[in-house]
Amino acid sequence: MPTDPNLLVGIGGCEDAGVYRLNDETALIQTVDFFTPIVDDPYRFGQIAAANAISDVYAMGGKPLLAMNLVAFPVKTMDKAVLREVLKGGLDTITEAGALLVGGHSIEDEELKYGLSVTGVVHPNRVVRNNGARAGDLLLLTKPIGTGILATAIKGNLAGTEVEELITTVMATLNREPAQLMATVSVHACTDITGFGLLGHLLEVAAASRVAIRLDAQRVPVLPEALRFAGMGIIPEGAHKNRAFYQPRVTCLLAPMDPLEMALYDPQTSGGLLIAAPAEALESIMARLAKRRYPLDYGIIGEVIAGEAGTIRVE
Ligand code: CO
Ligand code: CO
């Protein structure tokens, strides 16, 4: 493949987005994501899909500029009003992110799908990759985990509307505020937590950065009831797949069958940012999140340690 020195982040490193340097001041961030509905309310689904797609721009340290809709819609079987609500939710979240909707494309499909292609910008020297974590860094997570388990409980009619409202709010919340604060301090690595679960995405950072991670499982923010449902075996298929795939690189010191272990593998939709940085930088971010009354749970969940590269010890 031809190499271009302006391509700062390309494929191959499990990064959240591609980054291309335009000049000394500006690099472009490109990312795309779309999926099938995970909540019943079409407006909220639109918000969640947009927040999820835009998140990869934040995870690179950038700010979103332009967005384009990607839509698959069952024209013959679904009311057009549903599509209008999905697009309205998406547009409201794009607007909340300070970005502009500039177009899109739709196709007919058997199942509704929605998402965005997003273009963002970042200073070429301020790109936050997933490969810069260093021994001694602490790890900050900016949203609670457990949305996959709770969505499974909702699907099985085991959880009520309050739980649905809660996970919807968590997933629809943009990672804008932590990303803005991250841009004001010096951090070493960042990614966002999505389908591979907290442990899968932590392992990507550990492998890319050639470091090990010690995760303090008791300090990981988990959504209320998620552990109760996990303990009942209400666990999405994706969590089992993640565990089967990542377990060889994880030393788990939790008691056997501790539901917290499955929560750490739970696939997230539009999850939080995971930031590796020295303690002072993270304390500064957290102090300002508290001051702004950032509405979700966040906290320091572990540390980067010297050790076998690309491994995690869960304590
Ligand atoms: Co990502
Ligand atoms: Co993505």
Short mmCIF file of N, CA, C and O in Angstrom, two decimals, residues 96-147:
data_model
loop_
_atom_site.label_atom_id
_atom_site.label_comp_id
_atom_site.label_asym_id
_atom_site.label_seq_id
_atom_site.Cartn_x
_atom_site.Cartn_y
_atom_site.Cartn_z
N GLU A 96 -26.44 19.12 18.99
CA GLU A 96 -25.92 19.25 20.35
C GLU A 96 -24.39 19.12 20.37
O GLU A 96 -23.71 19.77 21.16
N ALA A 97 -23.86 18.31 19.45
CA ALA A 97 -22.41 18.12 19.37
C ALA A 97 -21.72 19.32 18.69
O ALA A 97 -20.50 19.36 18.62
N GLY A 98 -22.51 20.24 18.17
CA GLY A 98 -21.93 21.40 17.49
C GLY A 98 -21.52 21.09 16.07
O GLY A 98 -20.75 21.84 15.46
N ALA A 99 -22.02 19.98 15.51
CA ALA A 99 -21.68 19.60 14.14
C ALA A 99 -22.85 19.92 13.20
O ALA A 99 -23.94 20.29 13.65
N LEU A 100 -22.61 19.79 11.91
CA LEU A 100 -23.63 20.09 10.91
C LEU A 100 -23.95 18.84 10.10
O LEU A 100 -23.05 18.11 9.68
N LEU A 101 -25.26 18.62 9.88
CA LEU A 101 -25.68 17.53 8.99
C LEU A 101 -25.61 18.06 7.56
O LEU A 101 -26.21 19.09 7.24
N VAL A 102 -24.86 17.37 6.70
CA VAL A 102 -24.65 17.90 5.35
C VAL A 102 -25.13 16.94 4.25
O VAL A 102 -24.89 17.20 3.07
N GLY A 103 -25.80 15.86 4.61
CA GLY A 103 -26.31 14.96 3.58
C GLY A 103 -26.47 13.56 4.12
O GLY A 103 -26.56 13.36 5.33
N GLY A 104 -26.51 12.62 3.20
CA GLY A 104 -26.66 11.23 3.62
C GLY A 104 -27.12 10.36 2.48
O GLY A 104 -27.23 10.80 1.34
N HIS A 105 -27.40 9.11 2.82
CA HIS A 105 -27.84 8.16 1.81
C HIS A 105 -28.74 7.14 2.46
O HIS A 105 -28.49 6.70 3.58
N SER A 106 -29.84 6.76 1.74
CA SER A 106 -30.72 5.74 2.30
C SER A 106 -30.97 4.65 1.27
O SER A 106 -30.96 4.90 0.07
N ILE A 107 -31.16 3.45 1.76
CA ILE A 107 -31.51 2.31 0.90
C ILE A 107 -32.69 1.58 1.51
O ILE A 107 -32.97 1.72 2.71
N GLU A 108 -33.39 0.80 0.69
CA GLU A 108 -34.45 -0.05 1.22
C GLU A 108 -33.82 -1.32 1.77
O GLU A 108 -32.87 -1.86 1.18
N ASP A 109 -34.32 -1.76 2.91
CA ASP A 109 -33.75 -2.93 3.56
C ASP A 109 -34.85 -3.61 4.36
O ASP A 109 -35.88 -3.00 4.65
N GLU A 110 -34.63 -4.84 4.77
CA GLU A 110 -35.66 -5.53 5.55
C GLU A 110 -35.73 -5.03 6.98
O GLU A 110 -36.75 -5.14 7.65
N GLU A 111 -34.63 -4.49 7.46
CA GLU A 111 -34.54 -4.08 8.86
C GLU A 111 -34.05 -2.65 8.92
O GLU A 111 -33.17 -2.26 8.16
N LEU A 112 -34.62 -1.86 9.85
CA LEU A 112 -34.17 -0.48 10.05
C LEU A 112 -32.73 -0.46 10.56
O LEU A 112 -32.37 -1.21 11.46
N LYS A 113 -31.93 0.40 9.93
CA LYS A 113 -30.57 0.62 10.41
C LYS A 113 -30.29 2.11 10.28
O LYS A 113 -30.73 2.75 9.32
N TYR A 114 -29.55 2.67 11.25
CA TYR A 114 -29.24 4.09 11.18
C TYR A 114 -27.88 4.36 11.83
O TYR A 114 -27.50 3.68 12.79
N GLY A 115 -27.20 5.33 11.29
CA GLY A 115 -25.93 5.76 11.86
C GLY A 115 -25.41 6.94 11.08
O GLY A 115 -26.14 7.55 10.28
N LEU A 116 -24.15 7.27 11.32
CA LEU A 116 -23.56 8.44 10.68
C LEU A 116 -22.16 8.15 10.18
O LEU A 116 -21.44 7.33 10.74
N SER A 117 -21.80 8.88 9.13
CA SER A 117 -20.41 9.08 8.80
C SER A 117 -20.06 10.46 9.36
O SER A 117 -20.82 11.41 9.18
N VAL A 118 -18.96 10.56 10.09
CA VAL A 118 -18.64 11.81 10.77
C VAL A 118 -17.23 12.27 10.40
O VAL A 118 -16.29 11.47 10.37
N THR A 119 -17.11 13.56 10.12
CA THR A 119 -15.81 14.19 9.90
C THR A 119 -15.54 15.14 11.06
O THR A 119 -16.40 15.95 11.42
N GLY A 120 -14.36 15.00 11.65
CA GLY A 120 -13.98 15.89 12.74
C GLY A 120 -12.63 16.52 12.46
O GLY A 120 -11.98 16.20 11.46
N VAL A 121 -12.24 17.43 13.35
CA VAL A 121 -10.92 18.05 13.22
C VAL A 121 -10.18 17.99 14.55
O VAL A 121 -10.79 17.94 15.62
N VAL A 122 -8.86 18.02 14.43
CA VAL A 122 -8.00 18.02 15.62
C VAL A 122 -6.67 18.65 15.21
O VAL A 122 -6.28 18.56 14.03
N HIS A 123 -5.99 19.30 16.14
CA HIS A 123 -4.64 19.78 15.84
C HIS A 123 -3.74 18.55 15.66
O HIS A 123 -3.82 17.61 16.46
N PRO A 124 -2.91 18.54 14.63
CA PRO A 124 -2.09 17.34 14.36
C PRO A 124 -1.25 16.90 15.56
O PRO A 124 -0.96 15.71 15.71
N ASN A 125 -0.87 17.85 16.43
CA ASN A 125 -0.07 17.49 17.59
C ASN A 125 -0.92 17.07 18.80
O ASN A 125 -0.39 16.73 19.84
N ARG A 126 -2.26 17.15 18.64
CA ARG A 126 -3.15 16.85 19.77
C ARG A 126 -3.98 15.59 19.52
O ARG A 126 -4.97 15.37 20.21
N VAL A 127 -3.59 14.80 18.53
CA VAL A 127 -4.30 13.54 18.27
C VAL A 127 -4.05 12.60 19.46
O VAL A 127 -2.92 12.43 19.87
N VAL A 128 -5.12 12.04 20.00
CA VAL A 128 -4.96 11.09 21.10
C VAL A 128 -5.18 9.69 20.56
O VAL A 128 -6.29 9.33 20.17
N ARG A 129 -4.12 8.92 20.53
CA ARG A 129 -4.20 7.57 19.98
C ARG A 129 -4.44 6.56 21.08
O ARG A 129 -4.55 6.92 22.25
N ASN A 130 -4.50 5.28 20.73
CA ASN A 130 -4.71 4.24 21.76
C ASN A 130 -3.38 3.60 22.16
O ASN A 130 -3.36 2.67 22.95
N ASN A 131 -2.26 4.09 21.62
CA ASN A 131 -0.99 3.38 21.81
C ASN A 131 0.01 4.13 22.69
O ASN A 131 1.18 3.79 22.69
N GLY A 132 -0.46 5.13 23.43
CA GLY A 132 0.51 5.95 24.19
C GLY A 132 0.48 5.75 25.69
O GLY A 132 1.17 6.47 26.42
N ALA A 133 -0.29 4.79 26.18
CA ALA A 133 -0.38 4.59 27.63
C ALA A 133 0.97 4.16 28.19
O ALA A 133 1.70 3.39 27.57
N ARG A 134 1.33 4.69 29.37
CA ARG A 134 2.63 4.40 29.98
C ARG A 134 2.45 3.88 31.39
O ARG A 134 1.52 4.30 32.09
N ALA A 135 3.37 3.03 31.81
CA ALA A 135 3.34 2.53 33.20
C ALA A 135 3.29 3.72 34.14
O ALA A 135 4.04 4.69 33.97
N GLY A 136 2.40 3.66 35.11
CA GLY A 136 2.23 4.77 36.05
C GLY A 136 0.98 5.59 35.75
O GLY A 136 0.47 6.29 36.62
N ASP A 137 0.48 5.53 34.50
CA ASP A 137 -0.78 6.22 34.17
C ASP A 137 -1.92 5.59 34.96
O ASP A 137 -1.92 4.38 35.21
N LEU A 138 -2.90 6.44 35.27
CA LEU A 138 -4.16 5.90 35.79
C LEU A 138 -5.16 5.86 34.66
O LEU A 138 -4.94 6.45 33.59
N LEU A 139 -6.28 5.15 34.88
CA LEU A 139 -7.30 4.98 33.84
C LEU A 139 -8.63 5.56 34.31
O LEU A 139 -9.14 5.17 35.36
N LEU A 140 -9.17 6.48 33.52
CA LEU A 140 -10.46 7.10 33.83
C LEU A 140 -11.52 6.58 32.86
O LEU A 140 -11.30 6.57 31.65
N LEU A 141 -12.66 6.14 33.40
CA LEU A 141 -13.81 5.74 32.58
C LEU A 141 -14.93 6.74 32.83
O LEU A 141 -15.25 7.03 33.99
N THR A 142 -15.55 7.24 31.73
CA THR A 142 -16.49 8.37 31.89
C THR A 142 -17.97 8.01 31.79
O THR A 142 -18.81 8.90 31.81
N LYS A 143 -18.30 6.71 31.65
CA LYS A 143 -19.71 6.29 31.72
C LYS A 143 -19.77 4.95 32.43
O LYS A 143 -18.83 4.14 32.31
N PRO A 144 -20.87 4.65 33.12
CA PRO A 144 -21.02 3.33 33.71
C PRO A 144 -21.25 2.27 32.64
O PRO A 144 -21.75 2.58 31.55
N ILE A 145 -20.87 1.01 32.94
CA ILE A 145 -21.09 -0.10 32.01
C ILE A 145 -22.34 -0.89 32.40
O ILE A 145 -22.89 -0.69 33.48
N GLY A 146 -22.77 -1.77 31.52
CA GLY A 146 -23.92 -2.63 31.82
C GLY A 146 -25.10 -2.43 30.89
O GLY A 146 -26.15 -3.07 31.07
N THR A 147 -24.94 -1.58 29.86
CA THR A 147 -26.09 -1.31 28.97
C THR A 147 -26.50 -2.56 28.18
O THR A 147 -27.68 -2.75 27.90
#
